[in-house]
mmCIF file of C-alpha atoms in Angstrom:
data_model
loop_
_atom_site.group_PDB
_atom_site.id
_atom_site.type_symbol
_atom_site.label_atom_id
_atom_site.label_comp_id
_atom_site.label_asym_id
_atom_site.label_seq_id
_atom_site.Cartn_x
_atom_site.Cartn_y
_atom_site.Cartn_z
ATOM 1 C CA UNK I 1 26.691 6.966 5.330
ATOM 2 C CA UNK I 2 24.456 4.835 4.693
ATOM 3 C CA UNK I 3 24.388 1.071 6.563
ATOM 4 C CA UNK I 4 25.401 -1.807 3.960
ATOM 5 C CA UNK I 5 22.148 -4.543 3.482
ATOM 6 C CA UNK I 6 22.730 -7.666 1.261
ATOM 7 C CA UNK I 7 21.547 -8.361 -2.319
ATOM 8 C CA UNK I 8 18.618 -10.332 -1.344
ATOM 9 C CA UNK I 9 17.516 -7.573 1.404
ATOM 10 C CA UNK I 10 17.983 -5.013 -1.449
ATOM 11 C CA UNK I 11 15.898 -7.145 -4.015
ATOM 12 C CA UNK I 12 13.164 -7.162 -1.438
ATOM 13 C CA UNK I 13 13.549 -3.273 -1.221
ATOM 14 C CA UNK I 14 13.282 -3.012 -5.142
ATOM 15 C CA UNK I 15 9.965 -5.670 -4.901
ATOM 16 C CA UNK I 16 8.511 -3.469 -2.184
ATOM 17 C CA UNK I 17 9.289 -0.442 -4.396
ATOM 18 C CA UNK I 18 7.650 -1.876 -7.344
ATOM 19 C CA UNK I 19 5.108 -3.062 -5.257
ATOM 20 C CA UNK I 20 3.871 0.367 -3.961
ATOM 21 C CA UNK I 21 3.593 1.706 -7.610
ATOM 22 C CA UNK I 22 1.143 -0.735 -8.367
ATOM 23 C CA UNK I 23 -0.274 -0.219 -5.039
ATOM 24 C CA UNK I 24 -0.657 3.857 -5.689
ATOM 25 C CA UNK I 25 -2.098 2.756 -9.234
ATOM 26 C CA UNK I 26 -5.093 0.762 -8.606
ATOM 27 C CA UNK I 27 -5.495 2.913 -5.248
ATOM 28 C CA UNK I 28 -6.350 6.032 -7.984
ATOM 29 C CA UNK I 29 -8.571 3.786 -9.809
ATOM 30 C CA UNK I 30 -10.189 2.767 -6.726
ATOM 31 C CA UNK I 31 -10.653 6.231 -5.569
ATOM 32 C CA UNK I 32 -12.397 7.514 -8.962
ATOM 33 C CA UNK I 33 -14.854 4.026 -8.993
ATOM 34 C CA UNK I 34 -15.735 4.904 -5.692
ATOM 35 C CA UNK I 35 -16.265 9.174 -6.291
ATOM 36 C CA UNK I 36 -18.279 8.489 -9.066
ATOM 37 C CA UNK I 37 -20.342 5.604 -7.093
ATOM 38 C CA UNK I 38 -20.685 7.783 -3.972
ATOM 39 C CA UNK I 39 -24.164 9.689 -4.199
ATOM 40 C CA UNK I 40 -24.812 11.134 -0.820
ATOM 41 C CA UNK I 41 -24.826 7.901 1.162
ATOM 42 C CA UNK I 42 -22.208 8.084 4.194
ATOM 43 C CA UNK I 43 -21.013 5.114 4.186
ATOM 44 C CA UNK I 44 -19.652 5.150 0.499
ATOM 45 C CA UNK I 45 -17.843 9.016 1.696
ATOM 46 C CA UNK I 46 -16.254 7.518 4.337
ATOM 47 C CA UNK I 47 -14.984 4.373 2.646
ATOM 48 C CA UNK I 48 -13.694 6.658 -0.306
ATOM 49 C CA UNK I 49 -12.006 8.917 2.153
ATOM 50 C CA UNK I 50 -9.996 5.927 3.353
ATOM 51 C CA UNK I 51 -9.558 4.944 -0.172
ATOM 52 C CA UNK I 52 -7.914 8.605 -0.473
ATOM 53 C CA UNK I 53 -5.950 8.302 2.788
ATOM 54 C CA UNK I 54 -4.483 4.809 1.263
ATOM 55 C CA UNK I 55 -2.670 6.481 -0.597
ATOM 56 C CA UNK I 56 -0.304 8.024 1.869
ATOM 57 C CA UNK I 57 1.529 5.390 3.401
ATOM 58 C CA UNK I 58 2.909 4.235 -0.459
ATOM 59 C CA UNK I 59 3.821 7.738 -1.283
ATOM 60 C CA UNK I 60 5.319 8.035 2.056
ATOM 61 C CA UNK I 61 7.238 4.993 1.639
ATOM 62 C CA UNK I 62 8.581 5.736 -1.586
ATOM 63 C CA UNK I 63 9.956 8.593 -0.725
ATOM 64 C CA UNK I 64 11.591 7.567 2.303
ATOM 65 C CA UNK I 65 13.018 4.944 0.149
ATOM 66 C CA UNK I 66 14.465 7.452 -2.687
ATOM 67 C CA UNK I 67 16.602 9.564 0.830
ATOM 68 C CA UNK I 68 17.851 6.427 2.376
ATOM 69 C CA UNK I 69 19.532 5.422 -0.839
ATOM 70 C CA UNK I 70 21.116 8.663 -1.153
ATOM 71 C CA UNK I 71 24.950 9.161 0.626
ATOM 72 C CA UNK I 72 25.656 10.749 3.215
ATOM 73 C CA UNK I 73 26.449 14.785 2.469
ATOM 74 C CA UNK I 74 28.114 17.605 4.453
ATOM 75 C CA UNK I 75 24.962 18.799 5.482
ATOM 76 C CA UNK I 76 23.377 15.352 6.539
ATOM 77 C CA UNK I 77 26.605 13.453 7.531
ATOM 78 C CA UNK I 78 24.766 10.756 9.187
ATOM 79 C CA UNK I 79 22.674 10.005 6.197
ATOM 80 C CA UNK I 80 19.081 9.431 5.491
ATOM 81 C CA UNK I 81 18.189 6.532 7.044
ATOM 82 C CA UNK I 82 15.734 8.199 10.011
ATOM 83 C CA UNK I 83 14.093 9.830 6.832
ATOM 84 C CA UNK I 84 12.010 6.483 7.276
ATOM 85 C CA UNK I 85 11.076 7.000 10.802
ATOM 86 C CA UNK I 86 9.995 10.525 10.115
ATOM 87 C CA UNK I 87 7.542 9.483 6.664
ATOM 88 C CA UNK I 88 6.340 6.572 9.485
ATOM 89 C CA UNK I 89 5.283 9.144 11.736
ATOM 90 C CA UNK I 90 3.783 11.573 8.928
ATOM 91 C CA UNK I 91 1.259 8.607 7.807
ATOM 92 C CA UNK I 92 0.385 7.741 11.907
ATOM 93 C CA UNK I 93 -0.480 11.460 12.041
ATOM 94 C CA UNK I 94 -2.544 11.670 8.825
ATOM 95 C CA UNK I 95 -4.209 7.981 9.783
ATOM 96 C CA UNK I 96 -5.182 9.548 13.066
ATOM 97 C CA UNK I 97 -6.545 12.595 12.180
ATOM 98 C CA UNK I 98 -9.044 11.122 9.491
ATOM 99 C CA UNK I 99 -9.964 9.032 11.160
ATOM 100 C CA UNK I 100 -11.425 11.669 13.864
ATOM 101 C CA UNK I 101 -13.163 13.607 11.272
ATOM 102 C CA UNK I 102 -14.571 10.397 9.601
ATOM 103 C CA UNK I 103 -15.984 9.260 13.572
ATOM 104 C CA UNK I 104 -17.509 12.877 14.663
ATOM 105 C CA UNK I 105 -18.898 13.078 10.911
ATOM 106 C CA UNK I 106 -20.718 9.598 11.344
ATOM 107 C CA UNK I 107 -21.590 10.123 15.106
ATOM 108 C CA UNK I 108 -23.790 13.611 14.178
ATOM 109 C CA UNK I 109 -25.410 12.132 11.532
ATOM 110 C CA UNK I 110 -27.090 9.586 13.678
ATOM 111 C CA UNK I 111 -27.551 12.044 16.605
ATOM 112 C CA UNK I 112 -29.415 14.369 13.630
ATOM 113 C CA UNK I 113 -30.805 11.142 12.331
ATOM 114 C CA UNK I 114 -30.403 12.053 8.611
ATOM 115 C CA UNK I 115 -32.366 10.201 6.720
ATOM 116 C CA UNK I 116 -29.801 9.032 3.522
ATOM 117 C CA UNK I 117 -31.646 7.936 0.648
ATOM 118 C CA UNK I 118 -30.427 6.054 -2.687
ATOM 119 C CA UNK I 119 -31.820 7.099 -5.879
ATOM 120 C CA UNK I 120 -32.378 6.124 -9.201
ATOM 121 C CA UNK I 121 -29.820 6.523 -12.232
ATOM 122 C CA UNK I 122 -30.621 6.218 -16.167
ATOM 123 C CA UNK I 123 -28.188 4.197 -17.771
ATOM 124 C CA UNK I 124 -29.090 3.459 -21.500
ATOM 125 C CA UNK I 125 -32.440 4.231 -21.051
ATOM 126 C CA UNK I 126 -32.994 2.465 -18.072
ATOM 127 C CA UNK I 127 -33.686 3.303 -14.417
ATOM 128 C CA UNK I 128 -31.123 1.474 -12.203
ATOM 129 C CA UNK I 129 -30.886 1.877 -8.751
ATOM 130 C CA UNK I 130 -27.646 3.590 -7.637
ATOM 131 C CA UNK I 131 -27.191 1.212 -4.932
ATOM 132 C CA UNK I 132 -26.282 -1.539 -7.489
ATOM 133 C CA UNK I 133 -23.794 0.594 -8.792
ATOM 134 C CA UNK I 134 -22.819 1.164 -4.665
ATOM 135 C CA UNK I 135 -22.146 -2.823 -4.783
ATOM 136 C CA UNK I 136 -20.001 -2.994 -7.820
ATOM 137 C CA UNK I 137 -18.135 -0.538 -6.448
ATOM 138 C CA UNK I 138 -17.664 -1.786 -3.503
ATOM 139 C CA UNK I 139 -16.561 -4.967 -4.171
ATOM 140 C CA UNK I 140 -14.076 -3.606 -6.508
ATOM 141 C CA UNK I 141 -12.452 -2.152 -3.655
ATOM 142 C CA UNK I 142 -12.081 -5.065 -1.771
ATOM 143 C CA UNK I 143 -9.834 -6.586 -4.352
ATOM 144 C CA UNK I 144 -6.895 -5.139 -5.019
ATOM 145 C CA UNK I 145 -6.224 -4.347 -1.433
ATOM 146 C CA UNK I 146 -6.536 -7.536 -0.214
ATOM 147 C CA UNK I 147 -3.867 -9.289 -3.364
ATOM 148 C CA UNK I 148 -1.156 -6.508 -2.360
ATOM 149 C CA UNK I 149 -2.031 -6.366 1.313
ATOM 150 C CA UNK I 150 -0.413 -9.754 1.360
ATOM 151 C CA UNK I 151 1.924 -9.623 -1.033
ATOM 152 C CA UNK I 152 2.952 -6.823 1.484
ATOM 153 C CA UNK I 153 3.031 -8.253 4.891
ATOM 154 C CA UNK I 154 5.831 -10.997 4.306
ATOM 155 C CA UNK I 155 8.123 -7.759 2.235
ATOM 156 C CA UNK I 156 7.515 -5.867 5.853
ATOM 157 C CA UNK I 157 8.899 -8.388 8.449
ATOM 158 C CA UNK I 158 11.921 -9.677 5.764
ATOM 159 C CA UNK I 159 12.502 -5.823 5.470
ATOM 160 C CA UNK I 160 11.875 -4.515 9.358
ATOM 161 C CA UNK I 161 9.764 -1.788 7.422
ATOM 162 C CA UNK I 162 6.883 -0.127 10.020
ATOM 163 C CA UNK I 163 5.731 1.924 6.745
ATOM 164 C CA UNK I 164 5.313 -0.546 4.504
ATOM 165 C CA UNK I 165 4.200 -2.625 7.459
ATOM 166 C CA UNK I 166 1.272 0.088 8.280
ATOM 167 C CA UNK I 167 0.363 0.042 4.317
ATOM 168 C CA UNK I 168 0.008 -3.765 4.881
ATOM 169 C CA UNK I 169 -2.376 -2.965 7.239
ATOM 170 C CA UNK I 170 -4.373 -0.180 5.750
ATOM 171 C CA UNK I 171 -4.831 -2.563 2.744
ATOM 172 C CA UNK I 172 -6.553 -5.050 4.993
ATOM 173 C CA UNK I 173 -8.356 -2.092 6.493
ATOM 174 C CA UNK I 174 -9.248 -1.145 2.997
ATOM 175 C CA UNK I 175 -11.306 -4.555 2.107
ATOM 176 C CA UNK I 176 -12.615 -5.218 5.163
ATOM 177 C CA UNK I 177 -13.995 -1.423 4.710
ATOM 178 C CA UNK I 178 -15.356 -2.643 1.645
ATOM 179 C CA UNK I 179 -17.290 -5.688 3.295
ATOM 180 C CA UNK I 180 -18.759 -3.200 6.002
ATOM 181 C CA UNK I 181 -19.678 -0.373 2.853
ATOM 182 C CA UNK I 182 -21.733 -3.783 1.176
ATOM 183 C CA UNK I 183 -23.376 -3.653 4.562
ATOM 184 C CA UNK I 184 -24.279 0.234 4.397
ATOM 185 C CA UNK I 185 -25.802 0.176 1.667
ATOM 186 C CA UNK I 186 -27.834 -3.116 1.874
ATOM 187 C CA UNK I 187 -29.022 -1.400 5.315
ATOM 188 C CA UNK I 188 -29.949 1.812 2.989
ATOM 189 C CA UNK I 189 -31.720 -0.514 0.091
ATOM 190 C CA UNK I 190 -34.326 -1.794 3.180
ATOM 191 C CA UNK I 191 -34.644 1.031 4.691
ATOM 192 C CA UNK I 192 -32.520 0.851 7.748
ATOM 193 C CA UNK I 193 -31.589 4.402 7.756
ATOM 194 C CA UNK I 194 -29.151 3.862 10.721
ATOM 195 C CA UNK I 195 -27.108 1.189 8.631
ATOM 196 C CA UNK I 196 -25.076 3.857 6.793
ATOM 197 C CA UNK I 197 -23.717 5.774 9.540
ATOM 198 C CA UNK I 198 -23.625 2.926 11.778
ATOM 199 C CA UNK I 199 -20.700 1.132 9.023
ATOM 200 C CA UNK I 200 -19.116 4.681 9.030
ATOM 201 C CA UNK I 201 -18.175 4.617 12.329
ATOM 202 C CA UNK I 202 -17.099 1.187 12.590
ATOM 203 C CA UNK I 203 -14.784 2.090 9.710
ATOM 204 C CA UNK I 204 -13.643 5.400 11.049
ATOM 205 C CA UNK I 205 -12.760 3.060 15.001
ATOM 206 C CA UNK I 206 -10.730 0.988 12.828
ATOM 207 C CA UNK I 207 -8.604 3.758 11.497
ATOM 208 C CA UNK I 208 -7.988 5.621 14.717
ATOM 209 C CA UNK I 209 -7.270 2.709 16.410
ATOM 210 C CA UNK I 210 -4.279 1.735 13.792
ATOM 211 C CA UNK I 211 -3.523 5.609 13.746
ATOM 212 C CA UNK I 212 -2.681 5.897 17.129
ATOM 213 C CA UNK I 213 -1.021 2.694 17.500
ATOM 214 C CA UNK I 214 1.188 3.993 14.947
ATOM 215 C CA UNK I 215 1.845 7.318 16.335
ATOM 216 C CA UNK I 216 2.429 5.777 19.732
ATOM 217 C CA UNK I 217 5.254 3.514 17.961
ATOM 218 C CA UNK I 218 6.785 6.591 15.544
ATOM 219 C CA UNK I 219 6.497 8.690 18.576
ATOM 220 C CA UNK I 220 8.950 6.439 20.409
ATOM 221 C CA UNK I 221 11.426 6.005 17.530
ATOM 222 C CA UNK I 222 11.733 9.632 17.216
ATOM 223 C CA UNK I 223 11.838 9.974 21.098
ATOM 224 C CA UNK I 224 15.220 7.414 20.830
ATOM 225 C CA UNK I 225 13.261 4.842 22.321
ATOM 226 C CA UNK I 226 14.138 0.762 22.298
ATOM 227 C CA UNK I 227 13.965 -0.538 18.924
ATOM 228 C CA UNK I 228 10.176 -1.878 19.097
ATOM 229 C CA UNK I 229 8.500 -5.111 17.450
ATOM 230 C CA UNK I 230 6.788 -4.925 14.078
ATOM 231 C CA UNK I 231 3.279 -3.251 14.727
ATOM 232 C CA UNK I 232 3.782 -3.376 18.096
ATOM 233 C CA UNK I 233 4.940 -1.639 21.503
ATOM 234 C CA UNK I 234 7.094 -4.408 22.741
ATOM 235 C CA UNK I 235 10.428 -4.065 22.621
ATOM 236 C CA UNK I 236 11.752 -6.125 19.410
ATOM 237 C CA UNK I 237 12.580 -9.747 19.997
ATOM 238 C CA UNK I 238 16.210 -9.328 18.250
ATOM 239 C CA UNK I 239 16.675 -6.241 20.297
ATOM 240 C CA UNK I 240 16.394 -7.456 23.526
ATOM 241 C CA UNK I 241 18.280 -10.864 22.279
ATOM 242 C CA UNK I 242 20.948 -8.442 21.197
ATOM 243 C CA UNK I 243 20.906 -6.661 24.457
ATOM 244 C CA UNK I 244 21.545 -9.622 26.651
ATOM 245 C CA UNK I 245 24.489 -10.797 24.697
ATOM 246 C CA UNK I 246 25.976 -7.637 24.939
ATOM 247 C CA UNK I 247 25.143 -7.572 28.508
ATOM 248 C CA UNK I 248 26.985 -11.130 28.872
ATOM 249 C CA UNK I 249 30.275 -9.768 26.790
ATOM 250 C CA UNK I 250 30.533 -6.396 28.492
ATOM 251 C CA UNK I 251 29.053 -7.280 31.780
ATOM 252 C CA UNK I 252 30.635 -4.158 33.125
ATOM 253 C CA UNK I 253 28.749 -1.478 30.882
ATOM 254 C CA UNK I 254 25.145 0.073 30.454
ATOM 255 C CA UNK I 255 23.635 -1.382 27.344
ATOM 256 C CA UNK I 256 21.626 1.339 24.800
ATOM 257 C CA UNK I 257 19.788 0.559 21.624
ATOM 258 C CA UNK I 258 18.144 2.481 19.389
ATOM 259 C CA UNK I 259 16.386 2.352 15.986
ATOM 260 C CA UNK I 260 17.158 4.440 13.060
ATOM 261 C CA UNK I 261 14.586 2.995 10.354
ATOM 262 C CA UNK I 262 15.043 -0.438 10.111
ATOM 263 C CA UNK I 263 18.776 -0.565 11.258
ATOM 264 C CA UNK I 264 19.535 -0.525 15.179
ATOM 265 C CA UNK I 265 22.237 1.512 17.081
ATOM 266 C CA UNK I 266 24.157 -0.091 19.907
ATOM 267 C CA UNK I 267 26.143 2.087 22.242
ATOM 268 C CA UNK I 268 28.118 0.760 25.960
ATOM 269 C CA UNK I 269 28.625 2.889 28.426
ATOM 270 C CA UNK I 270 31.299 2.959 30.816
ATOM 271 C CA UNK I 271 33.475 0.667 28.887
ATOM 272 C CA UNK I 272 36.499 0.886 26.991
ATOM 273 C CA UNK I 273 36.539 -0.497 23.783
ATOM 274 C CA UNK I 274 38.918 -4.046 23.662
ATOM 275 C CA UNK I 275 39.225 -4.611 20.186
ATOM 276 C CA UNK I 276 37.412 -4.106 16.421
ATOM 277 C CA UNK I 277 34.360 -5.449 16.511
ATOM 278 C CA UNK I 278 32.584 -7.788 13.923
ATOM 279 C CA UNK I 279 29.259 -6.507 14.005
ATOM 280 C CA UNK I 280 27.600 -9.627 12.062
ATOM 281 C CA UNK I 281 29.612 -12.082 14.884
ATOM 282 C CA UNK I 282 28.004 -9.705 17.542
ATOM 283 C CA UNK I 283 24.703 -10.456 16.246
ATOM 284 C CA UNK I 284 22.522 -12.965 18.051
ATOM 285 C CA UNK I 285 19.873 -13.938 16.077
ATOM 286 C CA UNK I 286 19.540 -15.657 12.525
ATOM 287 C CA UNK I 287 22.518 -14.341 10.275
ATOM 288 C CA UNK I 288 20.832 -13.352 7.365
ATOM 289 C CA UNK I 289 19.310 -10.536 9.998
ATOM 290 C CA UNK I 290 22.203 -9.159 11.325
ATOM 291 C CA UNK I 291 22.346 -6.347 8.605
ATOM 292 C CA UNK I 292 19.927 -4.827 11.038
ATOM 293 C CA UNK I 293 22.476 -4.158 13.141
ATOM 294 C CA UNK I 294 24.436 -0.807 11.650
ATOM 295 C CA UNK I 295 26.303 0.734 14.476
ATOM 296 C CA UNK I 296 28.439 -0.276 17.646
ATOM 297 C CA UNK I 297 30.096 2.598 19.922
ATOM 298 C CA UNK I 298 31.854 2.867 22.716
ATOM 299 C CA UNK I 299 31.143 5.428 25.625
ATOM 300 C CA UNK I 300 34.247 4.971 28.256
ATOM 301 C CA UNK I 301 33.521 5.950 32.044
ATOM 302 C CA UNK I 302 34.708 9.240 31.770
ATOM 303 C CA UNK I 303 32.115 10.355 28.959
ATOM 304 C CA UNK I 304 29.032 8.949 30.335
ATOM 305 C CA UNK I 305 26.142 11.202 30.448
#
């Protein structure tokens, strides 16, 4: 079954949704700007391969989205709502893993010490060099990314959404890939031939760095692990909040939580359940959060393991 949210939580889930279609729209346009921009400098193939890779967290996220609105069946009693934590752990892989292939692709070009050169293109009649075209194209692909990337960031945290929260990220990865591509290919134009591979890599560090941040945090969420802050590795503000109240009312019992999405699960051990709880009453932080909590069990003494 899936855990009740409020209207204005669910508008923000319908904005995000709406969001990410734009997002996966001008991401495609992006992608074909850049592919036909490319020529052979490095620079330009890496920054349209993490054009390409942008488009995984949105996809992921929308379909997460579509199974955690779905009900509960026989065959999924508990519902959909870790179908999140398992599209948050597909993009950490994919983010990852690019970015590896991007960083050994860059680091043997400079150990070969290929030479990349920009031609010439006719357009109309005229020569024009391609790394004009380069430019445009690049700063093109700074845009977009940078309008949703924060139109993004503040849907995230209202929403406790890591894949959304990762796509805010990879948008401001996007442009600031842009700014080091205008860098490449300036390098190229005067005849820094290092320049090229030298932005590739500093692209590629970027990615792996947010890939494996993310995999360390989708890792743990899988693993049952503390609920954990938003981009981070520290345990969630709210959580641990939440864990000392429960601590203070059932002084007695060993306090778990866990995070399923963007709800958390609260179980005591060793204790016998007193009464029907209120879940929002048991929440400790601002009210209009404490959908995030979804579940409350008890584990009395003799079923502790």
């Amino acid at each position: 079954m899936r855990p009740s949210i409020p209207p204005e939580i669910e508008k923000d889930l319908d904005r995000a949704v709406g969001l990410e279609y734009w997002n996966i729209g001008w991401t495609i346009s992006i992608v074909v700007v850049m592919g036909l921009a490319m020529g052979n400098s490095q620079t330009m193939k890496t920054a349209w391969v993490e054009d390409l890779l942008g488009l995984i967290p949105p996809i992921v996220f929308l379909t997460a989205v579509h199974f955690e609105r779905k009900p509960s069946t026989r065959l999924f009693p508990f519902g959909f709502a870790r179908v999140h934590s398992l599209a948050f752990l597909v993009a950490a892989v994919a983010l990852a893993a690019v970015g590896l292939s991007l960083l050994w692709d860059a680091a043997f070009t400079l150990y070969a010490q290929e030479h990349a050169t920009v031609a010439s293109i006719t357009i109309f009649g005229r020569d024009i060099w391609l790394g004009w075209v380069m430019l445009a194209a690049q700063v093109y692909s700074i845009i977009p990314p940078y309008i949703i990337g924060r139109k993004e960031l503040p849907l995230a945290k209202r929403l406790q959404d890591e894949v959304l929260y990762t796509d805010a990220l990879m948008n401001k990865a996007n442009w600031l890939t842009g700014a080091a591509g205008l860098f490449g290919v300036i390098g190229l134009g005067l005849g820094w031939w290092w320049a090229d591979s030298v932005a590739a890599a500093f692209i590629s560090i970027g990615i792996i760095h947010d890939g494996w941040k993310a995999l360390r945090i989708a890792s743990a969420e899988l693993a049952d692990g503390v609920p954990r802050a938003l981009g981070g590795l520290e345990m969630d503000a709210e959580a641990e909040m939440l864990m000392e109240k429960l601590s203070c009312q059932y002084p007695g019992g060993a306090i778990r939580l866990r995070e399923t999405g963007r709800y958390i699960h609260a179980e005591i051990c060793g204790i016998e359940p007193d009464r029907a709880q209120d879940l929002n009453a048991l929440w400790p932080g601002a009210p209009e959060r404490s959908w995030r909590l979804a579940q409350l069990s008890f584990r009395p003494p003799d079923e502790e393991g």
